[in-house]
PDB file of N, CA, C and O in Angstrom:
ATOM      1  N   ASP A  73       9.445 -12.302  45.514  1.00 87.00           N
ATOM      2  CA  ASP A  73      10.017 -11.147  44.794  1.00 87.00           C
ATOM      3  C   ASP A  73       9.073 -10.700  43.704  1.00 87.00           C
ATOM      4  O   ASP A  73       8.893  -9.486  43.538  1.00 87.00           O
ATOM      5  N   GLN A  74       8.398 -11.688  43.012  1.00 90.00           N
ATOM      6  CA  GLN A  74       7.535 -11.239  41.958  1.00 90.00           C
ATOM      7  C   GLN A  74       6.288 -10.536  42.502  1.00 90.00           C
ATOM      8  O   GLN A  74       5.828  -9.508  41.896  1.00 90.00           O
ATOM      9  N   LEU A  75       5.783 -11.046  43.575  1.00 88.00           N
ATOM     10  CA  LEU A  75       4.618 -10.410  44.219  1.00 88.00           C
ATOM     11  C   LEU A  75       5.014  -8.953  44.709  1.00 88.00           C
ATOM     12  O   LEU A  75       4.200  -8.061  44.515  1.00 88.00           O
ATOM     13  N   GLN A  76       6.161  -8.840  45.278  1.00 89.00           N
ATOM     14  CA  GLN A  76       6.590  -7.510  45.752  1.00 89.00           C
ATOM     15  C   GLN A  76       6.628  -6.565  44.570  1.00 89.00           C
ATOM     16  O   GLN A  76       6.190  -5.393  44.699  1.00 89.00           O
ATOM     17  N   GLU A  77       7.138  -6.998  43.483  1.00 90.00           N
ATOM     18  CA  GLU A  77       7.207  -6.105  42.245  1.00 90.00           C
ATOM     19  C   GLU A  77       5.826  -5.779  41.715  1.00 90.00           C
ATOM     20  O   GLU A  77       5.542  -4.697  41.371  1.00 90.00           O
ATOM     21  N   LEU A  78       4.976  -6.811  41.718  1.00 89.00           N
ATOM     22  CA  LEU A  78       3.655  -6.596  41.155  1.00 89.00           C
ATOM     23  C   LEU A  78       2.769  -5.592  41.990  1.00 89.00           C
ATOM     24  O   LEU A  78       2.095  -4.804  41.429  1.00 89.00           O
ATOM     25  N   VAL A  79       2.862  -5.773  43.331  1.00 87.00           N
ATOM     26  CA  VAL A  79       2.006  -4.835  44.124  1.00 87.00           C
ATOM     27  C   VAL A  79       2.787  -3.664  44.684  1.00 87.00           C
ATOM     28  O   VAL A  79       2.188  -2.847  45.410  1.00 87.00           O
ATOM     29  N   LYS A  80       4.063  -3.539  44.307  1.00 89.00           N
ATOM     30  CA  LYS A  80       4.810  -2.363  44.736  1.00 89.00           C
ATOM     31  C   LYS A  80       4.854  -2.231  46.210  1.00 89.00           C
ATOM     32  O   LYS A  80       4.480  -1.162  46.770  1.00 89.00           O
ATOM     33  N   GLY A  81       5.196  -3.310  46.854  1.00 86.00           N
ATOM     34  CA  GLY A  81       5.256  -3.241  48.328  1.00 86.00           C
ATOM     35  C   GLY A  81       6.294  -4.178  48.938  1.00 86.00           C
ATOM     36  O   GLY A  81       6.820  -5.027  48.241  1.00 86.00           O
ATOM     37  N   ARG A  82       6.536  -4.034  50.238  1.00 90.00           N
ATOM     38  CA  ARG A  82       7.440  -4.904  50.936  1.00 90.00           C
ATOM     39  C   ARG A  82       6.751  -6.209  51.266  1.00 90.00           C
ATOM     40  O   ARG A  82       5.529  -6.310  51.240  1.00 90.00           O
ATOM     41  N   VAL A  83       7.557  -7.211  51.629  1.00 91.00           N
ATOM     42  CA  VAL A  83       7.038  -8.507  51.972  1.00 91.00           C
ATOM     43  C   VAL A  83       5.976  -8.420  53.092  1.00 91.00           C
ATOM     44  O   VAL A  83       4.906  -9.102  52.978  1.00 91.00           O
ATOM     45  N   ASP A  84       6.225  -7.687  54.083  1.00 92.00           N
ATOM     46  CA  ASP A  84       5.312  -7.596  55.203  1.00 92.00           C
ATOM     47  C   ASP A  84       3.997  -6.911  54.850  1.00 92.00           C
ATOM     48  O   ASP A  84       3.043  -7.007  55.581  1.00 92.00           O
ATOM     49  N   GLU A  85       3.953  -6.179  53.714  1.00 91.00           N
ATOM     50  CA  GLU A  85       2.784  -5.470  53.309  1.00 91.00           C
ATOM     51  C   GLU A  85       1.952  -6.340  52.323  1.00 91.00           C
ATOM     52  O   GLU A  85       0.754  -6.013  52.032  1.00 91.00           O
ATOM     53  N   LEU A  86       2.532  -7.411  51.811  1.00 92.00           N
ATOM     54  CA  LEU A  86       1.843  -8.206  50.800  1.00 92.00           C
ATOM     55  C   LEU A  86       0.447  -8.703  51.213  1.00 92.00           C
ATOM     56  O   LEU A  86      -0.506  -8.526  50.434  1.00 92.00           O
ATOM     57  N   PRO A  87       0.222  -9.331  52.372  1.00 93.00           N
ATOM     58  CA  PRO A  87      -1.138  -9.769  52.712  1.00 93.00           C
ATOM     59  C   PRO A  87      -2.152  -8.653  52.678  1.00 93.00           C
ATOM     60  O   PRO A  87      -3.268  -8.871  52.130  1.00 93.00           O
ATOM     61  N   GLU A  88      -1.821  -7.529  53.278  1.00 93.00           N
ATOM     62  CA  GLU A  88      -2.789  -6.436  53.303  1.00 93.00           C
ATOM     63  C   GLU A  88      -3.038  -5.871  51.934  1.00 93.00           C
ATOM     64  O   GLU A  88      -4.229  -5.642  51.586  1.00 93.00           O
ATOM     65  N   LYS A  89      -2.012  -5.722  51.141  1.00 92.00           N
ATOM     66  CA  LYS A  89      -2.206  -5.130  49.794  1.00 92.00           C
ATOM     67  C   LYS A  89      -3.010  -6.082  48.911  1.00 92.00           C
ATOM     68  O   LYS A  89      -3.872  -5.639  48.184  1.00 92.00           O
ATOM     69  N   ILE A  90      -2.663  -7.407  48.977  1.00 93.00           N
ATOM     70  CA  ILE A  90      -3.422  -8.364  48.200  1.00 93.00           C
ATOM     71  C   ILE A  90      -4.877  -8.443  48.647  1.00 93.00           C
ATOM     72  O   ILE A  90      -5.820  -8.438  47.826  1.00 93.00           O
ATOM     73  N   SER A  91      -5.127  -8.400  49.937  1.00 95.00           N
ATOM     74  CA  SER A  91      -6.453  -8.383  50.477  1.00 95.00           C
ATOM     75  C   SER A  91      -7.220  -7.156  49.993  1.00 95.00           C
ATOM     76  O   SER A  91      -8.442  -7.306  49.575  1.00 95.00           O
ATOM     77  N   THR A  92      -6.567  -5.997  49.968  1.00 94.00           N
ATOM     78  CA  THR A  92      -7.213  -4.799  49.515  1.00 94.00           C
ATOM     79  C   THR A  92      -7.567  -4.904  48.017  1.00 94.00           C
ATOM     80  O   THR A  92      -8.642  -4.560  47.556  1.00 94.00           O
ATOM     81  N   MET A  93      -6.634  -5.476  47.246  1.00 94.00           N
ATOM     82  CA  MET A  93      -6.878  -5.602  45.792  1.00 94.00           C
ATOM     83  C   MET A  93      -7.983  -6.588  45.552  1.00 94.00           C
ATOM     84  O   MET A  93      -8.852  -6.321  44.685  1.00 94.00           O
ATOM     85  N   LEU A  94      -8.052  -7.694  46.288  1.00 96.00           N
ATOM     86  CA  LEU A  94      -9.210  -8.628  46.126  1.00 96.00           C
ATOM     87  C   LEU A  94     -10.458  -8.036  46.520  1.00 96.00           C
ATOM     88  O   LEU A  94     -11.528  -8.294  45.830  1.00 96.00           O
ATOM     89  N   GLY A  95     -10.524  -7.147  47.494  1.00 97.00           N
ATOM     90  CA  GLY A  95     -11.742  -6.473  47.887  1.00 97.00           C
ATOM     91  C   GLY A  95     -12.216  -5.536  46.812  1.00 97.00           C
ATOM     92  O   GLY A  95     -13.378  -5.452  46.446  1.00 97.00           O
ATOM     93  N   LYS A  96     -11.242  -4.828  46.169  1.00 97.00           N
ATOM     94  CA  LYS A  96     -11.594  -3.886  45.116  1.00 97.00           C
ATOM     95  C   LYS A  96     -12.124  -4.643  43.889  1.00 97.00           C
ATOM     96  O   LYS A  96     -13.045  -4.261  43.256  1.00 97.00           O
ATOM     97  N   LEU A  97     -11.516  -5.809  43.631  1.00 97.00           N
ATOM     98  CA  LEU A  97     -11.938  -6.641  42.534  1.00 97.00           C
ATOM     99  C   LEU A  97     -13.386  -7.151  42.735  1.00 97.00           C
ATOM    100  O   LEU A  97     -14.250  -7.086  41.817  1.00 97.00           O
ATOM    101  N   LYS A  98     -13.657  -7.591  43.970  1.00 98.00           N
ATOM    102  CA  LYS A  98     -14.985  -8.096  44.314  1.00 98.00           C
ATOM    103  C   LYS A  98     -15.992  -6.912  44.138  1.00 98.00           C
ATOM    104  O   LYS A  98     -17.105  -7.123  43.629  1.00 98.00           O
ATOM    105  N   ASP A  99     -15.675  -5.771  44.608  1.00 98.00           N
ATOM    106  CA  ASP A  99     -16.557  -4.610  44.491  1.00 98.00           C
ATOM    107  C   ASP A  99     -16.786  -4.225  43.046  1.00 98.00           C
ATOM    108  O   ASP A  99     -17.937  -3.934  42.661  1.00 98.00           O
ATOM    109  N   ALA A 100     -15.782  -4.312  42.227  1.00 98.00           N
ATOM    110  CA  ALA A 100     -15.906  -4.013  40.755  1.00 98.00           C
ATOM    111  C   ALA A 100     -16.774  -5.041  40.135  1.00 98.00           C
ATOM    112  O   ALA A 100     -17.594  -4.685  39.254  1.00 98.00           O
ATOM    113  N   GLU A 101     -16.632  -6.263  40.461  1.00 97.00           N
ATOM    114  CA  GLU A 101     -17.502  -7.325  39.885  1.00 97.00           C
ATOM    115  C   GLU A 101     -18.945  -7.126  40.233  1.00 97.00           C
ATOM    116  O   GLU A 101     -19.852  -7.283  39.433  1.00 97.00           O
ATOM    117  N   LYS A 102     -19.197  -6.718  41.491  1.00 97.00           N
ATOM    118  CA  LYS A 102     -20.603  -6.448  41.906  1.00 97.00           C
ATOM    119  C   LYS A 102     -21.142  -5.276  41.103  1.00 97.00           C
ATOM    120  O   LYS A 102     -22.321  -5.272  40.710  1.00 97.00           O
ATOM    121  N   GLU A 103     -20.329  -4.227  40.930  1.00 97.00           N
ATOM    122  CA  GLU A 103     -20.779  -3.051  40.149  1.00 97.00           C
ATOM    123  C   GLU A 103     -21.058  -3.438  38.696  1.00 97.00           C
ATOM    124  O   GLU A 103     -22.089  -2.947  38.156  1.00 97.00           O
ATOM    125  N   ILE A 104     -20.270  -4.261  38.107  1.00 97.00           N
ATOM    126  CA  ILE A 104     -20.527  -4.667  36.731  1.00 97.00           C
ATOM    127  C   ILE A 104     -21.830  -5.453  36.701  1.00 97.00           C
ATOM    128  O   ILE A 104     -22.625  -5.221  35.733  1.00 97.00           O
ATOM    129  N   GLU A 105     -22.045  -6.362  37.597  1.00 95.00           N
ATOM    130  CA  GLU A 105     -23.295  -7.104  37.619  1.00 95.00           C
ATOM    131  C   GLU A 105     -24.507  -6.224  37.800  1.00 95.00           C
ATOM    132  O   GLU A 105     -25.570  -6.381  37.219  1.00 95.00           O
ATOM    133  N   LYS A 106     -24.400  -5.211  38.638  1.00 95.00           N
ATOM    134  CA  LYS A 106     -25.416  -4.220  38.850  1.00 95.00           C
ATOM    135  C   LYS A 106     -25.770  -3.497  37.554  1.00 95.00           C
ATOM    136  O   LYS A 106     -26.897  -3.376  37.132  1.00 95.00           O
ATOM    137  N   PHE A 107     -24.700  -3.082  36.765  1.00 94.00           N
ATOM    138  CA  PHE A 107     -24.977  -2.435  35.501  1.00 94.00           C
ATOM    139  C   PHE A 107     -25.568  -3.350  34.489  1.00 94.00           C
ATOM    140  O   PHE A 107     -26.439  -2.904  33.769  1.00 94.00           O
ATOM    141  N   ARG A 108     -25.114  -4.572  34.465  1.00 92.00           N
ATOM    142  CA  ARG A 108     -25.752  -5.562  33.590  1.00 92.00           C
ATOM    143  C   ARG A 108     -27.229  -5.755  33.837  1.00 92.00           C
ATOM    144  O   ARG A 108     -28.081  -5.792  32.972  1.00 92.00           O
ATOM    145  N   ALA A 109     -27.580  -5.864  35.180  1.00 94.00           N
ATOM    146  CA  ALA A 109     -29.000  -6.049  35.566  1.00 94.00           C
ATOM    147  C   ALA A 109     -29.791  -4.826  35.145  1.00 94.00           C
ATOM    148  O   ALA A 109     -30.918  -4.951  34.654  1.00 94.00           O
ATOM    149  N   GLU A 110     -29.243  -3.665  35.358  1.00 93.00           N
ATOM    150  CA  GLU A 110     -29.959  -2.398  34.905  1.00 93.00           C
ATOM    151  C   GLU A 110     -30.186  -2.385  33.426  1.00 93.00           C
ATOM    152  O   GLU A 110     -31.238  -1.998  32.989  1.00 93.00           O
ATOM    153  N   LYS A 111     -29.189  -2.810  32.699  1.00 90.00           N
ATOM    154  CA  LYS A 111     -29.295  -2.850  31.241  1.00 90.00           C
ATOM    155  C   LYS A 111     -30.418  -3.781  30.789  1.00 90.00           C
ATOM    156  O   LYS A 111     -31.176  -3.450  29.883  1.00 90.00           O
ATOM    157  N   VAL A 112     -30.453  -4.969  31.413  1.00 87.00           N
ATOM    158  CA  VAL A 112     -31.491  -5.952  31.091  1.00 87.00           C
ATOM    159  C   VAL A 112     -32.871  -5.379  31.445  1.00 87.00           C
ATOM    160  O   VAL A 112     -33.829  -5.523  30.626  1.00 87.00           O
ATOM    161  N   LEU A 113     -33.014  -4.700  32.578  1.00 90.00           N
ATOM    162  CA  LEU A 113     -34.307  -4.110  32.947  1.00 90.00           C
ATOM    163  C   LEU A 113     -34.722  -3.030  31.988  1.00 90.00           C
ATOM    164  O   LEU A 113     -35.909  -2.920  31.611  1.00 90.00           O
ATOM    165  N   GLN A 114     -33.768  -2.197  31.533  1.00 89.00           N
ATOM    166  CA  GLN A 114     -34.108  -1.160  30.562  1.00 89.00           C
ATOM    167  C   GLN A 114     -34.530  -1.788  29.233  1.00 89.00           C
ATOM    168  O   GLN A 114     -35.519  -1.304  28.635  1.00 89.00           O
ATOM    169  N   ALA A 115     -33.844  -2.805  28.816  1.00 84.00           N
ATOM    170  CA  ALA A 115     -34.218  -3.482  27.595  1.00 84.00           C
ATOM    171  C   ALA A 115     -35.611  -4.116  27.677  1.00 84.00           C
ATOM    172  O   ALA A 115     -36.425  -4.070  26.784  1.00 84.00           O
ATOM    173  N   ALA A 116     -35.884  -4.761  28.825  1.00 85.00           N
ATOM    174  CA  ALA A 116     -37.226  -5.360  29.029  1.00 85.00           C
ATOM    175  C   ALA A 116     -38.290  -4.286  29.029  1.00 85.00           C
ATOM    176  O   ALA A 116     -39.359  -4.538  28.424  1.00 85.00           O
ATOM    177  N   ALA A 117     -38.053  -3.141  29.656  1.00 88.00           N
ATOM    178  CA  ALA A 117     -39.037  -2.042  29.625  1.00 88.00           C
ATOM    179  C   ALA A 117     -39.303  -1.552  28.242  1.00 88.00           C
ATOM    180  O   ALA A 117     -40.442  -1.297  27.817  1.00 88.00           O
ATOM    181  N   GLY A 118     -38.220  -1.471  27.497  1.00 85.00           N
ATOM    182  CA  GLY A 118     -38.393  -1.048  26.019  1.00 85.00           C
ATOM    183  C   GLY A 118     -39.160  -2.046  25.272  1.00 85.00           C
ATOM    184  O   GLY A 118     -40.011  -1.658  24.419  1.00 85.00           O
ATOM    185  N   LEU A 119     -38.919  -3.329  25.508  1.00 85.00           N
ATOM    186  CA  LEU A 119     -39.714  -4.344  24.781  1.00 85.00           C
ATOM    187  C   LEU A 119     -41.189  -4.288  25.219  1.00 85.00           C
ATOM    188  O   LEU A 119     -42.066  -4.393  24.345  1.00 85.00           O
ATOM    189  N   ALA A 120     -41.448  -4.193  26.456  1.00 85.00           N
ATOM    190  CA  ALA A 120     -42.826  -4.125  26.935  1.00 85.00           C
ATOM    191  C   ALA A 120     -43.523  -2.942  26.383  1.00 85.00           C
ATOM    192  O   ALA A 120     -44.716  -2.985  26.044  1.00 85.00           O
ATOM    193  N   ALA A 121     -42.827  -1.782  26.253  1.00 88.00           N
ATOM    194  CA  ALA A 121     -43.492  -0.580  25.729  1.00 88.00           C
ATOM    195  C   ALA A 121     -43.836  -0.737  24.230  1.00 88.00           C
ATOM    196  O   ALA A 121     -44.786  -0.151  23.759  1.00 88.00           O
ATOM    197  N   GLY A 122     -43.082  -1.647  23.593  1.00 86.00           N
ATOM    198  CA  GLY A 122     -43.374  -1.839  22.131  1.00 86.00           C
ATOM    199  C   GLY A 122     -44.294  -3.030  21.857  1.00 86.00           C
ATOM    200  O   GLY A 122     -44.389  -3.472  20.721  1.00 86.00           O
ATOM    201  N   ALA A 123     -44.988  -3.562  22.884  1.00 89.00           N
ATOM    202  CA  ALA A 123     -45.847  -4.705  22.678  1.00 89.00           C
ATOM    203  C   ALA A 123     -47.008  -4.391  21.727  1.00 89.00           C
ATOM    204  O   ALA A 123     -47.529  -3.276  21.697  1.00 89.00           O
ATOM    205  N   LYS A 124     -47.351  -5.359  20.920  1.00 91.00           N
ATOM    206  CA  LYS A 124     -48.399  -5.224  19.926  1.00 91.00           C
ATOM    207  C   LYS A 124     -49.589  -6.085  20.405  1.00 91.00           C
ATOM    208  O   LYS A 124     -49.389  -7.200  20.888  1.00 91.00           O
ATOM    209  N   ASP A 125     -50.759  -5.595  20.175  1.00 90.00           N
ATOM    210  CA  ASP A 125     -51.996  -6.344  20.481  1.00 90.00           C
ATOM    211  C   ASP A 125     -52.320  -7.234  19.361  1.00 90.00           C
ATOM    212  O   ASP A 125     -52.565  -6.749  18.191  1.00 90.00           O
ATOM    213  N   VAL A 126     -52.337  -8.555  19.572  1.00 91.00           N
ATOM    214  CA  VAL A 126     -52.707  -9.489  18.525  1.00 91.00           C
ATOM    215  C   VAL A 126     -53.871 -10.279  19.090  1.00 91.00           C
ATOM    216  O   VAL A 126     -53.683 -11.167  19.929  1.00 91.00           O
ATOM    217  N   ARG A 127     -55.077  -9.944  18.631  1.00 92.00           N
ATOM    218  CA  ARG A 127     -56.332 -10.651  19.098  1.00 92.00           C
ATOM    219  C   ARG A 127     -56.373 -10.700  20.567  1.00 92.00           C
ATOM    220  O   ARG A 127     -56.680 -11.714  21.174  1.00 92.00           O
ATOM    221  N   GLY A 128     -56.109  -9.551  21.223  1.00 91.00           N
ATOM    222  CA  GLY A 128     -56.253  -9.530  22.678  1.00 91.00           C
ATOM    223  C   GLY A 128     -55.097  -9.958  23.477  1.00 91.00           C
ATOM    224  O   GLY A 128     -55.147  -9.994  24.705  1.00 91.00           O
ATOM    225  N   VAL A 129     -54.025 -10.325  22.821  1.00 92.00           N
ATOM    226  CA  VAL A 129     -52.809 -10.833  23.486  1.00 92.00           C
ATOM    227  C   VAL A 129     -51.682  -9.895  23.219  1.00 92.00           C
ATOM    228  O   VAL A 129     -51.407  -9.555  22.021  1.00 92.00           O
ATOM    229  N   ALA A 130     -51.004  -9.435  24.262  1.00 90.00           N
ATOM    230  CA  ALA A 130     -49.847  -8.583  24.031  1.00 90.00           C
ATOM    231  C   ALA A 130     -48.654  -9.465  23.552  1.00 90.00           C
ATOM    232  O   ALA A 130     -48.277 -10.412  24.194  1.00 90.00           O
ATOM    233  N   VAL A 131     -48.104  -9.130  22.388  1.00 91.00           N
ATOM    234  CA  VAL A 131     -47.019  -9.877  21.800  1.00 91.00           C
ATOM    235  C   VAL A 131     -45.799  -8.938  21.745  1.00 91.00           C
ATOM    236  O   VAL A 131     -45.841  -7.811  21.312  1.00 91.00           O
ATOM    237  N   VAL A 132     -44.675  -9.486  22.332  1.00 87.00           N
ATOM    238  CA  VAL A 132     -43.399  -8.765  22.334  1.00 87.00           C
ATOM    239  C   VAL A 132     -42.440  -9.568  21.537  1.00 87.00           C
ATOM    240  O   VAL A 132     -42.301 -10.784  21.746  1.00 87.00           O
ATOM    241  N   THR A 133     -41.717  -8.914  20.656  1.00 83.00           N
ATOM    242  CA  THR A 133     -40.615  -9.586  19.909  1.00 83.00           C
ATOM    243  C   THR A 133     -39.391  -8.712  20.003  1.00 83.00           C
ATOM    244  O   THR A 133     -39.418  -7.502  20.194  1.00 83.00           O
ATOM    245  N   GLY A 134     -38.261  -9.393  19.858  1.00 77.00           N
ATOM    246  CA  GLY A 134     -36.994  -8.706  19.926  1.00 77.00           C
ATOM    247  C   GLY A 134     -35.880  -9.611  19.538  1.00 77.00           C
ATOM    248  O   GLY A 134     -36.067 -10.822  19.472  1.00 77.00           O
ATOM    249  N   GLN A 135     -34.695  -9.010  19.298  1.00 76.00           N
ATOM    250  CA  GLN A 135     -33.551  -9.799  18.943  1.00 76.00           C
ATOM    251  C   GLN A 135     -32.496  -9.679  20.065  1.00 76.00           C
ATOM    252  O   GLN A 135     -32.232  -8.581  20.546  1.00 76.00           O
ATOM    253  N   VAL A 136     -32.037 -10.842  20.470  1.00 72.00           N
ATOM    254  CA  VAL A 136     -31.002 -10.834  21.552  1.00 72.00           C
ATOM    255  C   VAL A 136     -29.621 -10.564  20.904  1.00 72.00           C
ATOM    256  O   VAL A 136     -29.279 -11.207  19.954  1.00 72.00           O
ATOM    257  N   PRO A 137     -28.898  -9.639  21.473  1.00 71.00           N
ATOM    258  CA  PRO A 137     -27.605  -9.354  20.916  1.00 71.00           C
ATOM    259  C   PRO A 137     -26.650 -10.512  21.082  1.00 71.00           C
ATOM    260  O   PRO A 137     -26.766 -11.314  22.010  1.00 71.00           O
ATOM    261  N   ASP A 138     -25.679 -10.617  20.150  1.00 69.00           N
ATOM    262  CA  ASP A 138     -24.637 -11.665  20.313  1.00 69.00           C
ATOM    263  C   ASP A 138     -23.863 -11.510  21.563  1.00 69.00           C
ATOM    264  O   ASP A 138     -23.671 -10.366  22.068  1.00 69.00           O
ATOM    265  N   GLY A 139     -23.417 -12.626  22.122  1.00 61.00           N
ATOM    266  CA  GLY A 139     -22.571 -12.600  23.282  1.00 61.00           C
ATOM    267  C   GLY A 139     -23.285 -12.597  24.583  1.00 61.00           C
ATOM    268  O   GLY A 139     -22.666 -12.429  25.650  1.00 61.00           O
ATOM    269  N   THR A 140     -24.640 -12.728  24.545  1.00 60.00           N
ATOM    270  CA  THR A 140     -25.394 -12.725  25.817  1.00 60.00           C
ATOM    271  C   THR A 140     -25.493 -14.113  26.425  1.00 60.00           C
ATOM    272  O   THR A 140     -25.930 -14.234  27.537  1.00 60.00           O
ATOM    273  N   GLY A 141     -25.206 -15.136  25.620  1.00 61.00           N
ATOM    274  CA  GLY A 141     -25.334 -16.486  26.141  1.00 61.00           C
ATOM    275  C   GLY A 141     -26.739 -17.111  25.983  1.00 61.00           C
ATOM    276  O   GLY A 141     -27.014 -18.188  26.336  1.00 61.00           O
ATOM    277  N   ALA A 142     -27.637 -16.265  25.439  1.00 57.00           N
ATOM    278  CA  ALA A 142     -29.010 -16.734  25.262  1.00 57.00           C
ATOM    279  C   ALA A 142     -29.109 -17.489  23.909  1.00 57.00           C
ATOM    280  O   ALA A 142     -28.431 -17.172  22.948  1.00 57.00           O
ATOM    281  N   ASP A 143     -29.935 -18.506  23.969  1.00 54.00           N
ATOM    282  CA  ASP A 143     -30.157 -19.232  22.707  1.00 54.00           C
ATOM    283  C   ASP A 143     -31.496 -18.822  22.112  1.00 54.00           C
ATOM    284  O   ASP A 143     -32.415 -18.465  22.711  1.00 54.00           O
TER     285      ASP A 143
END
């Protein structure tokens, strides 16, 4: 009964509706990961563009934002 109410469907529709919802969730997670990867690449490009030459060595510095899981 709870599932029927949550997905707004009849009992016989539940497997298909839940499968569709899980597929959409998986697609959304992939899209989020794609955007995260693009953001990281953009940040890396920005860091590389700001590299400083220190005695013939390219030095890049930056601050990692909170919540990235990086130490």
